[in-house]
Short mmCIF file of N, CA and C in Angstrom, two decimals:
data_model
loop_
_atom_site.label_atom_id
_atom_site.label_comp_id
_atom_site.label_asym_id
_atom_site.label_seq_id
_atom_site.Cartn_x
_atom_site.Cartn_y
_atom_site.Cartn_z
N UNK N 183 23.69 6.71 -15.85
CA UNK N 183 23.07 5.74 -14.96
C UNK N 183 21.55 5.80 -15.07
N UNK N 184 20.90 6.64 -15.16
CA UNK N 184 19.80 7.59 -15.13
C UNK N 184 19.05 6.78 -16.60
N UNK N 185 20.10 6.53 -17.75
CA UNK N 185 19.60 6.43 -19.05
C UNK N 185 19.44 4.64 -18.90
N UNK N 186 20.33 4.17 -18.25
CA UNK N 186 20.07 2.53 -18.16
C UNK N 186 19.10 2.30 -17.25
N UNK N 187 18.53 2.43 -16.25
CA UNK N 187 17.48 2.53 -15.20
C UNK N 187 16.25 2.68 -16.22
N UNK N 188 16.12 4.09 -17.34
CA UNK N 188 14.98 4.18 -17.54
C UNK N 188 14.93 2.87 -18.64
N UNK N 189 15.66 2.46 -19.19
CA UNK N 189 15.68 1.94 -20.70
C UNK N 189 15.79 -0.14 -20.18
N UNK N 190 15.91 -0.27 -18.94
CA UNK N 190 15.84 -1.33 -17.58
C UNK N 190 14.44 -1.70 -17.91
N UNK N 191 13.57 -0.33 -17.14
CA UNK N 191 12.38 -0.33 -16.94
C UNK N 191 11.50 -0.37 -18.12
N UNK N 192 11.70 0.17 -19.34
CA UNK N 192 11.17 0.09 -20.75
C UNK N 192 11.06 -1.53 -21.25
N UNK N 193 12.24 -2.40 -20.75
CA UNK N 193 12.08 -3.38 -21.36
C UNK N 193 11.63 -4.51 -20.47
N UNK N 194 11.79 -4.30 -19.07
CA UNK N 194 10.47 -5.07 -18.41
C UNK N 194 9.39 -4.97 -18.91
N UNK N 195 8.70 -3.61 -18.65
CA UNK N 195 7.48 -3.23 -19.14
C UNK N 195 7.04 -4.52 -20.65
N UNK N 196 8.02 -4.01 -21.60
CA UNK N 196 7.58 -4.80 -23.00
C UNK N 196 7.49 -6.22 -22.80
N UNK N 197 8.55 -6.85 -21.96
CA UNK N 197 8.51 -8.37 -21.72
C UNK N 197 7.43 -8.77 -20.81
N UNK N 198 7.14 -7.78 -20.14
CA UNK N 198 6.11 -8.42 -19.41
C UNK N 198 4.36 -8.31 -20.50
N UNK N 199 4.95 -7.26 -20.89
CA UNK N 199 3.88 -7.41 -21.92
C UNK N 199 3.67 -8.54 -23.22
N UNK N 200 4.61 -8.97 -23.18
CA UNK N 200 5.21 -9.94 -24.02
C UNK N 200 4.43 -11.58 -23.20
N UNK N 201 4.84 -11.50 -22.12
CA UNK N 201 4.51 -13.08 -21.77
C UNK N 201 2.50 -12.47 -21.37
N UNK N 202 2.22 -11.19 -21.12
CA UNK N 202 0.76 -11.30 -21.00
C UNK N 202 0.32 -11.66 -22.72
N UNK N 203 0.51 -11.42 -23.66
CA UNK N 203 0.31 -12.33 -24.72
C UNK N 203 0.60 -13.33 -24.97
N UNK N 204 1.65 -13.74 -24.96
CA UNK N 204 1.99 -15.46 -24.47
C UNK N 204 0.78 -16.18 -24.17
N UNK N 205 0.60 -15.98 -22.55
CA UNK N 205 -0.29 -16.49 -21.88
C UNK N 205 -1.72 -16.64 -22.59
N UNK N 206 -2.01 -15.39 -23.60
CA UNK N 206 -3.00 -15.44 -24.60
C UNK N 206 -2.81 -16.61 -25.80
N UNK N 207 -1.87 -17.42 -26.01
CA UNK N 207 -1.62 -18.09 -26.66
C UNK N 207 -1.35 -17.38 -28.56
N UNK N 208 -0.89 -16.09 -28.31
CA UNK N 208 -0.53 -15.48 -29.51
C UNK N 208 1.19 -15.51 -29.17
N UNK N 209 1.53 -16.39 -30.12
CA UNK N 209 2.99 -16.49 -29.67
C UNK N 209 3.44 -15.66 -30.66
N UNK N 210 3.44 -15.33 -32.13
CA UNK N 210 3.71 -14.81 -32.69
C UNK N 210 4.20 -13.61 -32.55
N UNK N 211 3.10 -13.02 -31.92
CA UNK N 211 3.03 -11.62 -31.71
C UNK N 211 4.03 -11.03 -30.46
N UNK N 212 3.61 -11.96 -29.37
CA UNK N 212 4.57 -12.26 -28.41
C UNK N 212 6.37 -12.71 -28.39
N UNK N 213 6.34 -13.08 -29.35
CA UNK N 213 7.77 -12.82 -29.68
C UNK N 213 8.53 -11.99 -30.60
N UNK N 214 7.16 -11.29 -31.24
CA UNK N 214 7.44 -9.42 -31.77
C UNK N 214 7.79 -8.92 -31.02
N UNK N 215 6.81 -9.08 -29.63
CA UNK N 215 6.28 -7.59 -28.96
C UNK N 215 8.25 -7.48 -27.75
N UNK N 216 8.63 -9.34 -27.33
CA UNK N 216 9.77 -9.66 -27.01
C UNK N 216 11.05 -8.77 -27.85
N UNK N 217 10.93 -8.76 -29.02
CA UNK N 217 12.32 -8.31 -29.76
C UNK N 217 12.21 -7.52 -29.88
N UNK N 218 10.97 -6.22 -30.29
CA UNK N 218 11.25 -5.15 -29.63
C UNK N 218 11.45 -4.35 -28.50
N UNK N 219 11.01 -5.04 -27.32
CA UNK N 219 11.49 -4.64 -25.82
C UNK N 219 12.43 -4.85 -25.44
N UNK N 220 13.82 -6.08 -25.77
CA UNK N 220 14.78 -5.84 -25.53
C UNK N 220 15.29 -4.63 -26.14
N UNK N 221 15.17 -3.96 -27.39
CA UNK N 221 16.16 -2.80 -27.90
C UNK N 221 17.17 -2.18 -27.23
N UNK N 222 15.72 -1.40 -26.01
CA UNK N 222 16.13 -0.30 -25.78
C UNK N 222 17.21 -0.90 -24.69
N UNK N 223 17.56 -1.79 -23.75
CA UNK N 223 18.54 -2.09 -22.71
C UNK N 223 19.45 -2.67 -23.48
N UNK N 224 19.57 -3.10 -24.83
CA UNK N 224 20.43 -3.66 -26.39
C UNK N 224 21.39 -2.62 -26.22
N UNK N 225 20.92 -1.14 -26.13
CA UNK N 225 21.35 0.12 -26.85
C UNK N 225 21.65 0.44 -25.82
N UNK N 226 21.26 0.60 -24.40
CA UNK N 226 22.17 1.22 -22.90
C UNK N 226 23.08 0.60 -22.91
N UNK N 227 23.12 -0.99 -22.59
CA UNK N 227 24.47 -1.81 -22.60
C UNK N 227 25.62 -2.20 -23.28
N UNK N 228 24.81 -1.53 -24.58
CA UNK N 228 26.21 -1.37 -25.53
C UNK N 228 26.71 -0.26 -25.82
N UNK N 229 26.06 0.75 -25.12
CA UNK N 229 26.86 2.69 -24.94
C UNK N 229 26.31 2.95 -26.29
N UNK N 230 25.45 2.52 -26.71
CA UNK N 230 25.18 3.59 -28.61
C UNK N 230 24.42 4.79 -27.57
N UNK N 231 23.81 4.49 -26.78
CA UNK N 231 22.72 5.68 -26.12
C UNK N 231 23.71 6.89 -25.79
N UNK N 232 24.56 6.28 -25.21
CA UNK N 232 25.56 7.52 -24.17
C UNK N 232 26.69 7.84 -25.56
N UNK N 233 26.45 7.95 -26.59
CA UNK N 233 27.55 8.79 -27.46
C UNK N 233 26.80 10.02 -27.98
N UNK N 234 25.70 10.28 -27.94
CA UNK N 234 25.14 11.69 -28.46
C UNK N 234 25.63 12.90 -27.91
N UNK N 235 26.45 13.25 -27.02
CA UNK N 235 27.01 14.12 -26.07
C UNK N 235 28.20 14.67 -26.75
N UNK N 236 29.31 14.27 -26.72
CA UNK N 236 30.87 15.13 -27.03
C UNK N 236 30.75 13.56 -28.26
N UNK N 237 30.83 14.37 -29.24
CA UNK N 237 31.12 12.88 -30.16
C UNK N 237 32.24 12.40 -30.41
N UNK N 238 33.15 13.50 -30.65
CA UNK N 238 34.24 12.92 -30.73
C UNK N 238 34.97 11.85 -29.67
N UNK N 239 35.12 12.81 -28.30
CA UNK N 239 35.05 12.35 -27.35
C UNK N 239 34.49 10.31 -26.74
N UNK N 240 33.38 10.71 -27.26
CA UNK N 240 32.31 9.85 -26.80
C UNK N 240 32.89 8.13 -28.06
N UNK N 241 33.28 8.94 -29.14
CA UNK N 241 33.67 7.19 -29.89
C UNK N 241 35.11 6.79 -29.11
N UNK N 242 35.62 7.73 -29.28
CA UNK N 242 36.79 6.99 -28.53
C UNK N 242 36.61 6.44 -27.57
N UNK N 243 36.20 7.01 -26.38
CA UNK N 243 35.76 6.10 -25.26
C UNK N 243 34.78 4.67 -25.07
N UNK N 244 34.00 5.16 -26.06
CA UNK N 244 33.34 3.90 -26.80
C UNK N 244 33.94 2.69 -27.18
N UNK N 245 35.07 3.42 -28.34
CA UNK N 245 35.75 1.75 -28.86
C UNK N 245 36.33 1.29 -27.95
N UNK N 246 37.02 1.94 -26.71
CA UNK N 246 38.20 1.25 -25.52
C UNK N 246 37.17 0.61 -24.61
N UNK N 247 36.11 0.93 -24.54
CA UNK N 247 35.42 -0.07 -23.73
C UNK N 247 34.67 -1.12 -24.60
N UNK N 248 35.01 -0.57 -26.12
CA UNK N 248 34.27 -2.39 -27.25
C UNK N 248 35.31 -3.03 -26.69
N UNK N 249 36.27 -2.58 -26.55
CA UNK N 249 37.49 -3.88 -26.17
C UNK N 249 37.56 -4.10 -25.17
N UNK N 250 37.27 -3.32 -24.45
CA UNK N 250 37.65 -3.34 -22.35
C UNK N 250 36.55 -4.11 -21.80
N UNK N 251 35.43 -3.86 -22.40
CA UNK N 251 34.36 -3.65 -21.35
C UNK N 251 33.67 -5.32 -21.50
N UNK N 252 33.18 -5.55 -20.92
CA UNK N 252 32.38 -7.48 -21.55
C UNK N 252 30.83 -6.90 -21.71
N UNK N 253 30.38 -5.50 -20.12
CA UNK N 253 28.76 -5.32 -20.35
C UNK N 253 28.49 -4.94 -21.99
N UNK N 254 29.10 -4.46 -23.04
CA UNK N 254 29.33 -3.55 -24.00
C UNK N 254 29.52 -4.98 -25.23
N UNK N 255 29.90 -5.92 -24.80
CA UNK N 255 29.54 -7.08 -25.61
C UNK N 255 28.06 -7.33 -25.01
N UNK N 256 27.90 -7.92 -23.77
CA UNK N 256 26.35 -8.16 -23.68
C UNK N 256 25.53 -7.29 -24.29
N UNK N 257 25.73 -6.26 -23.89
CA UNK N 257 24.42 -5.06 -24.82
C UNK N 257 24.47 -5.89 -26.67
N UNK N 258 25.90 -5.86 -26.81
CA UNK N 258 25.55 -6.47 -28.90
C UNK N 258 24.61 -7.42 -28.65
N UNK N 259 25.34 -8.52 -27.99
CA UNK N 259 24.72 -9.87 -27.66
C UNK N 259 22.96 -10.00 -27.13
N UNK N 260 22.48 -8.82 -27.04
CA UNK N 260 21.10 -8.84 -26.23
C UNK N 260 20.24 -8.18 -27.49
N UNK N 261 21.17 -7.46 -28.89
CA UNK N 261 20.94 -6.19 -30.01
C UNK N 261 20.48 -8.03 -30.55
N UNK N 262 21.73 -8.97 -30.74
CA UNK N 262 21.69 -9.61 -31.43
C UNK N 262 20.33 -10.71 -31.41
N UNK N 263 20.14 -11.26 -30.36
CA UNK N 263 18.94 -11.95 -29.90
C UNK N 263 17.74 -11.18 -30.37
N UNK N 264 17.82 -9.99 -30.50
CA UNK N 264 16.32 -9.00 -30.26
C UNK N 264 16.41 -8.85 -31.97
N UNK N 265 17.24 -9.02 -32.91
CA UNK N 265 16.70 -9.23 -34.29
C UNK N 265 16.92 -10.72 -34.40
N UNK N 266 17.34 -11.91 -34.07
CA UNK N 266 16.84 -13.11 -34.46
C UNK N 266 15.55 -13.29 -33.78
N UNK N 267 14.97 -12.63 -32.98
CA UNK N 267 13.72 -12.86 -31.93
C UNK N 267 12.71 -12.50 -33.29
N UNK N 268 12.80 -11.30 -33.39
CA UNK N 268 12.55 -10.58 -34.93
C UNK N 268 12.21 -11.48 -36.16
N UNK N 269 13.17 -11.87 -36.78
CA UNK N 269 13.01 -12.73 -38.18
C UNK N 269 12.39 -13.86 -37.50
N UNK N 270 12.52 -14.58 -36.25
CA UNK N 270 11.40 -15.49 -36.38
C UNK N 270 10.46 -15.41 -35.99
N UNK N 271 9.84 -14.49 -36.06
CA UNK N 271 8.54 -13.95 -35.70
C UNK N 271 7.99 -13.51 -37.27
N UNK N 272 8.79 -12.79 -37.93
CA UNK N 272 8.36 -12.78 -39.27
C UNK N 272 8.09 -13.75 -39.99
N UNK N 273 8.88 -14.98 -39.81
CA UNK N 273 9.29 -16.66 -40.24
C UNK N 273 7.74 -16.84 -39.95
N UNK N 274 7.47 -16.90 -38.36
CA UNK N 274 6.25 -18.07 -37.98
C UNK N 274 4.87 -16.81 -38.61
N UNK N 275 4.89 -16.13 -38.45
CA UNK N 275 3.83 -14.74 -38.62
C UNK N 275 3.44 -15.67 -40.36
N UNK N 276 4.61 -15.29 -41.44
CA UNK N 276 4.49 -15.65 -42.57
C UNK N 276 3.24 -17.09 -43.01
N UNK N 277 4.52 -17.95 -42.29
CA UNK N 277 3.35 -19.46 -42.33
C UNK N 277 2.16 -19.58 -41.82
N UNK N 278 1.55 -18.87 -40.89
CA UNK N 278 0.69 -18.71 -40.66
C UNK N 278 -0.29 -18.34 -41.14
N UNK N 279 0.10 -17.59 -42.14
CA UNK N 279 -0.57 -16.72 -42.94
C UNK N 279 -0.82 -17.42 -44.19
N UNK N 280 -0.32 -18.08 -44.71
CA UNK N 280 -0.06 -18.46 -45.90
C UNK N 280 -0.69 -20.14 -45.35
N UNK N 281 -0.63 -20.71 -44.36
CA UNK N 281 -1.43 -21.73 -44.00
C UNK N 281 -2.96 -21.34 -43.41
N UNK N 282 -2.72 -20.62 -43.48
CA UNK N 282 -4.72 -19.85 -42.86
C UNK N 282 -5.19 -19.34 -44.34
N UNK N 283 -4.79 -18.76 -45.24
CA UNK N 283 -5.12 -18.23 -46.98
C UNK N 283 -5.29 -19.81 -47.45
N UNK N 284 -4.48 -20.78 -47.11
CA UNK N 284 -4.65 -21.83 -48.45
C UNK N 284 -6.05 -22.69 -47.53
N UNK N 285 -5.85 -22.67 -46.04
CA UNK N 285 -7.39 -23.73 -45.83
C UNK N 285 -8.30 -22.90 -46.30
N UNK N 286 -8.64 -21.72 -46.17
CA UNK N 286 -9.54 -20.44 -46.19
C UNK N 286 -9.83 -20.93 -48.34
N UNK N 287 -8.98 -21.18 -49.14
CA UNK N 287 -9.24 -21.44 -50.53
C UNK N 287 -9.43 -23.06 -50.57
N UNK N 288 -9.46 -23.47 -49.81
CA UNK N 288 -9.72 -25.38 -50.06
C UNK N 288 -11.38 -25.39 -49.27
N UNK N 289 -11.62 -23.94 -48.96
CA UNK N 289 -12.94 -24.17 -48.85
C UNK N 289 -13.72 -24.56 -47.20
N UNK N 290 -12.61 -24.39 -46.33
CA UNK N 290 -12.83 -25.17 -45.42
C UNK N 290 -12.35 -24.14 -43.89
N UNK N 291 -12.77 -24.25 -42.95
CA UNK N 291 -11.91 -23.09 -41.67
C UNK N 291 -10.79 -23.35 -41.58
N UNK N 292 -10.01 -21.92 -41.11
CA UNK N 292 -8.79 -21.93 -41.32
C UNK N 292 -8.33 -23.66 -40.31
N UNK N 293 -7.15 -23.39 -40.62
CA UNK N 293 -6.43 -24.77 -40.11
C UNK N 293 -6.09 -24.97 -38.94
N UNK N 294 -6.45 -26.16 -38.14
CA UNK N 294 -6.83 -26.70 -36.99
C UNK N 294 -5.01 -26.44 -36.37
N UNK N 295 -4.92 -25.64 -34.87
CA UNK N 295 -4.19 -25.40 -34.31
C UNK N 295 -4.20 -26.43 -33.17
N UNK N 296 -2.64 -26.60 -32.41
CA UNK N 296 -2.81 -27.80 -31.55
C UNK N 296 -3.94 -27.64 -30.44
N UNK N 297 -4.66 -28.59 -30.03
CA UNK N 297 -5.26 -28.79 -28.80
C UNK N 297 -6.85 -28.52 -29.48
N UNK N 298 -6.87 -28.28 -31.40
CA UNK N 298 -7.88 -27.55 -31.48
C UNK N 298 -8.72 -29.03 -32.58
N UNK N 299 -9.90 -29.37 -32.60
CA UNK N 299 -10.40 -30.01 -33.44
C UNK N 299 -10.46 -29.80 -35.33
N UNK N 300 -10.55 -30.21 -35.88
CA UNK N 300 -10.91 -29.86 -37.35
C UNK N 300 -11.82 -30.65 -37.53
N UNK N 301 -13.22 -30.42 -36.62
CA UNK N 301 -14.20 -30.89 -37.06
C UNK N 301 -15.02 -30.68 -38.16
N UNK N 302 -15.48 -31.25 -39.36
CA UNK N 302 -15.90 -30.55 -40.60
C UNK N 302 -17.62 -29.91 -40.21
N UNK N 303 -17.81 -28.75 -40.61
CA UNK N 303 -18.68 -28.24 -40.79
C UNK N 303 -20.14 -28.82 -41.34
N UNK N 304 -21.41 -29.23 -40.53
CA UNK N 304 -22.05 -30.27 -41.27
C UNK N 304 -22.93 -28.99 -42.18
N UNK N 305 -23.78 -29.60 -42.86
CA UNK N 305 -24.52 -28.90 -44.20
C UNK N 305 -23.50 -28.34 -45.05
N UNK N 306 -22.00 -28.46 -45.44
CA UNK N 306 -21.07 -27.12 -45.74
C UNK N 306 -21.11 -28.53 -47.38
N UNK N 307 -21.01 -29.78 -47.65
CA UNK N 307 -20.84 -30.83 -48.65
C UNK N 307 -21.35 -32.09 -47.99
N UNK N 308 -22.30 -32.70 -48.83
CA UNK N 308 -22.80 -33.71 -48.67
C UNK N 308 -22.04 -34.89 -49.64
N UNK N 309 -21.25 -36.14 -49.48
CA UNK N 309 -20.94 -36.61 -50.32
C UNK N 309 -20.28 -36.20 -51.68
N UNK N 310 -19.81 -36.47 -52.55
CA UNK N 310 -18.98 -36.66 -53.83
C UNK N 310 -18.40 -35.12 -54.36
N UNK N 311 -18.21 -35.17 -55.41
CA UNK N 311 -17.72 -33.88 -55.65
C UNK N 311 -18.63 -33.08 -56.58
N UNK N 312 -18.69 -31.80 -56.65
CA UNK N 312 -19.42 -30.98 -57.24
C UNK N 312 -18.26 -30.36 -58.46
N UNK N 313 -18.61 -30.05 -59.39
CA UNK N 313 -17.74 -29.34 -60.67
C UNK N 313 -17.75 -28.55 -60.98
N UNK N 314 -16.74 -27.75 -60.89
CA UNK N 314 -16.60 -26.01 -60.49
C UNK N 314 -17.54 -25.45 -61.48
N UNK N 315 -17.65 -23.98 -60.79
CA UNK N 315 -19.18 -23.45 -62.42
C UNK N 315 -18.14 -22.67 -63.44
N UNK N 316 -16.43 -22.85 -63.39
CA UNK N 316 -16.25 -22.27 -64.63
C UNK N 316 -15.77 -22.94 -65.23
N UNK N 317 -15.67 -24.27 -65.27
CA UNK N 317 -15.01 -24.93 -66.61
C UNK N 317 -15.52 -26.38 -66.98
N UNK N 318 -16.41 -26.63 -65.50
CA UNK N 318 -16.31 -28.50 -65.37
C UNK N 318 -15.33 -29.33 -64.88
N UNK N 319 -14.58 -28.91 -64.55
CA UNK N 319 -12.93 -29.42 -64.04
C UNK N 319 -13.35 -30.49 -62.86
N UNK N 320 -12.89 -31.76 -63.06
CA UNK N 320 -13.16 -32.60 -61.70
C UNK N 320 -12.11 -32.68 -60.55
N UNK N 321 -11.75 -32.09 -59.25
CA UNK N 321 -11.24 -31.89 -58.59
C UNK N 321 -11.48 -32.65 -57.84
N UNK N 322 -12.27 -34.06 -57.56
CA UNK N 322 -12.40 -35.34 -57.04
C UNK N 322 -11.17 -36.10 -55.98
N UNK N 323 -9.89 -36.22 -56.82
CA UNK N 323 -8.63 -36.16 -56.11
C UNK N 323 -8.16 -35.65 -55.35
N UNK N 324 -8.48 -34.08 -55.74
CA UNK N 324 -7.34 -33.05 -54.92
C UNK N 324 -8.75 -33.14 -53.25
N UNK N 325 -9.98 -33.30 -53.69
CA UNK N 325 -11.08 -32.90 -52.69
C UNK N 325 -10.63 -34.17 -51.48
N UNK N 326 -10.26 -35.39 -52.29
CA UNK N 326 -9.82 -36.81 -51.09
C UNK N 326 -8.77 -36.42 -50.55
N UNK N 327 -7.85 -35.73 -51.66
CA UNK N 327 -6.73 -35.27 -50.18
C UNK N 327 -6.61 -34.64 -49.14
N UNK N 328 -7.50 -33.62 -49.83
CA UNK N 328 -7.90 -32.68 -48.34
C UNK N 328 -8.68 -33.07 -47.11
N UNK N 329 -9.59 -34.03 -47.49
CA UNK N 329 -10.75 -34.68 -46.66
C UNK N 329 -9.33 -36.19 -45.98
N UNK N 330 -8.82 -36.59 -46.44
CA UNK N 330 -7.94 -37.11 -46.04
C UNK N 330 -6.58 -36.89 -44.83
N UNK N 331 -6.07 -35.36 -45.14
CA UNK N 331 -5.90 -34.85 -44.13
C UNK N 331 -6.72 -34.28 -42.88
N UNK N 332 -7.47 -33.99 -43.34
CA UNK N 332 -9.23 -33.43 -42.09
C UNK N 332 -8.91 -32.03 -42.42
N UNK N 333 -8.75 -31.72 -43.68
CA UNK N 333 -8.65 -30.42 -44.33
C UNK N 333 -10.26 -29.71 -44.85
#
């Protein structure tokens, strides 16, 4: 009882820590900091915590309550949420990343988030295109698309 109470309180703690980033508008991270704070009440409610004791003992009683018990499905069911919480946090973390590297190489601040302007930088290009200093290459096209999106 003692081990679900503390492992209760572990994952308030993280969720609440979870929506004080939220509120920071780092969702990403915030739905890291989410899938790892469920774990630990993942692992009380599904008895993995309470088998370290008599082992033998302890699986058997284990599997009759995988079948008996429904809290012992919720605990999977809460394991299960707390790694899809997981991969999409890795998912959105990824794009993020890889959309902040490619504005960051088109020359320009990273890429305009909602509510946020992509106002262009004045003195940064004046008019037409300039030709790279290692080959001459005219990148004229690819420069309208980007200026086309407000890239």
């Amino acid at each position: 009882m003692l081990t679900v109470t503390v492992c209760a309180a572990l994952s308030a703690a993280g969720l609440a820590v979870s929506f004080l980033t939220a509120w920071r508008r780092r969702f990403v991270a915030a739905t890291r900091i989410a899938a790892i704070s469920l774990v630990p009440i993942g692992l009380a409610l599904s008895g993995l915590l309470g088998m370290f004791g008599d082992v033998a003992r302890s699986i058997g009683s284990w599997a009759a309550d995988l079948v008996l018990d429904p809290g012992v499905w919720i605990g999977f069911g809460v394991l299960a949420v707390s790694v899809v919480l997981y991969v999409v946090a890795r998912v959105a973390g990824g794009r993020s990343a890889r959309r902040g590297r490619a504005a960051e190489a088109a020359g320009g601040a990273p890429a305009a988030g909602p509510g946020r302007s992509a106002a262009p930088v004045e003195g940064r290009r004046s008019g037409g295109s300039t030709p790279s200093p290692g080959g001459g290459e005219d990148f004229s096209d690819i420069e309208e698309i980007l200026k086309k999106h407000g890239i």
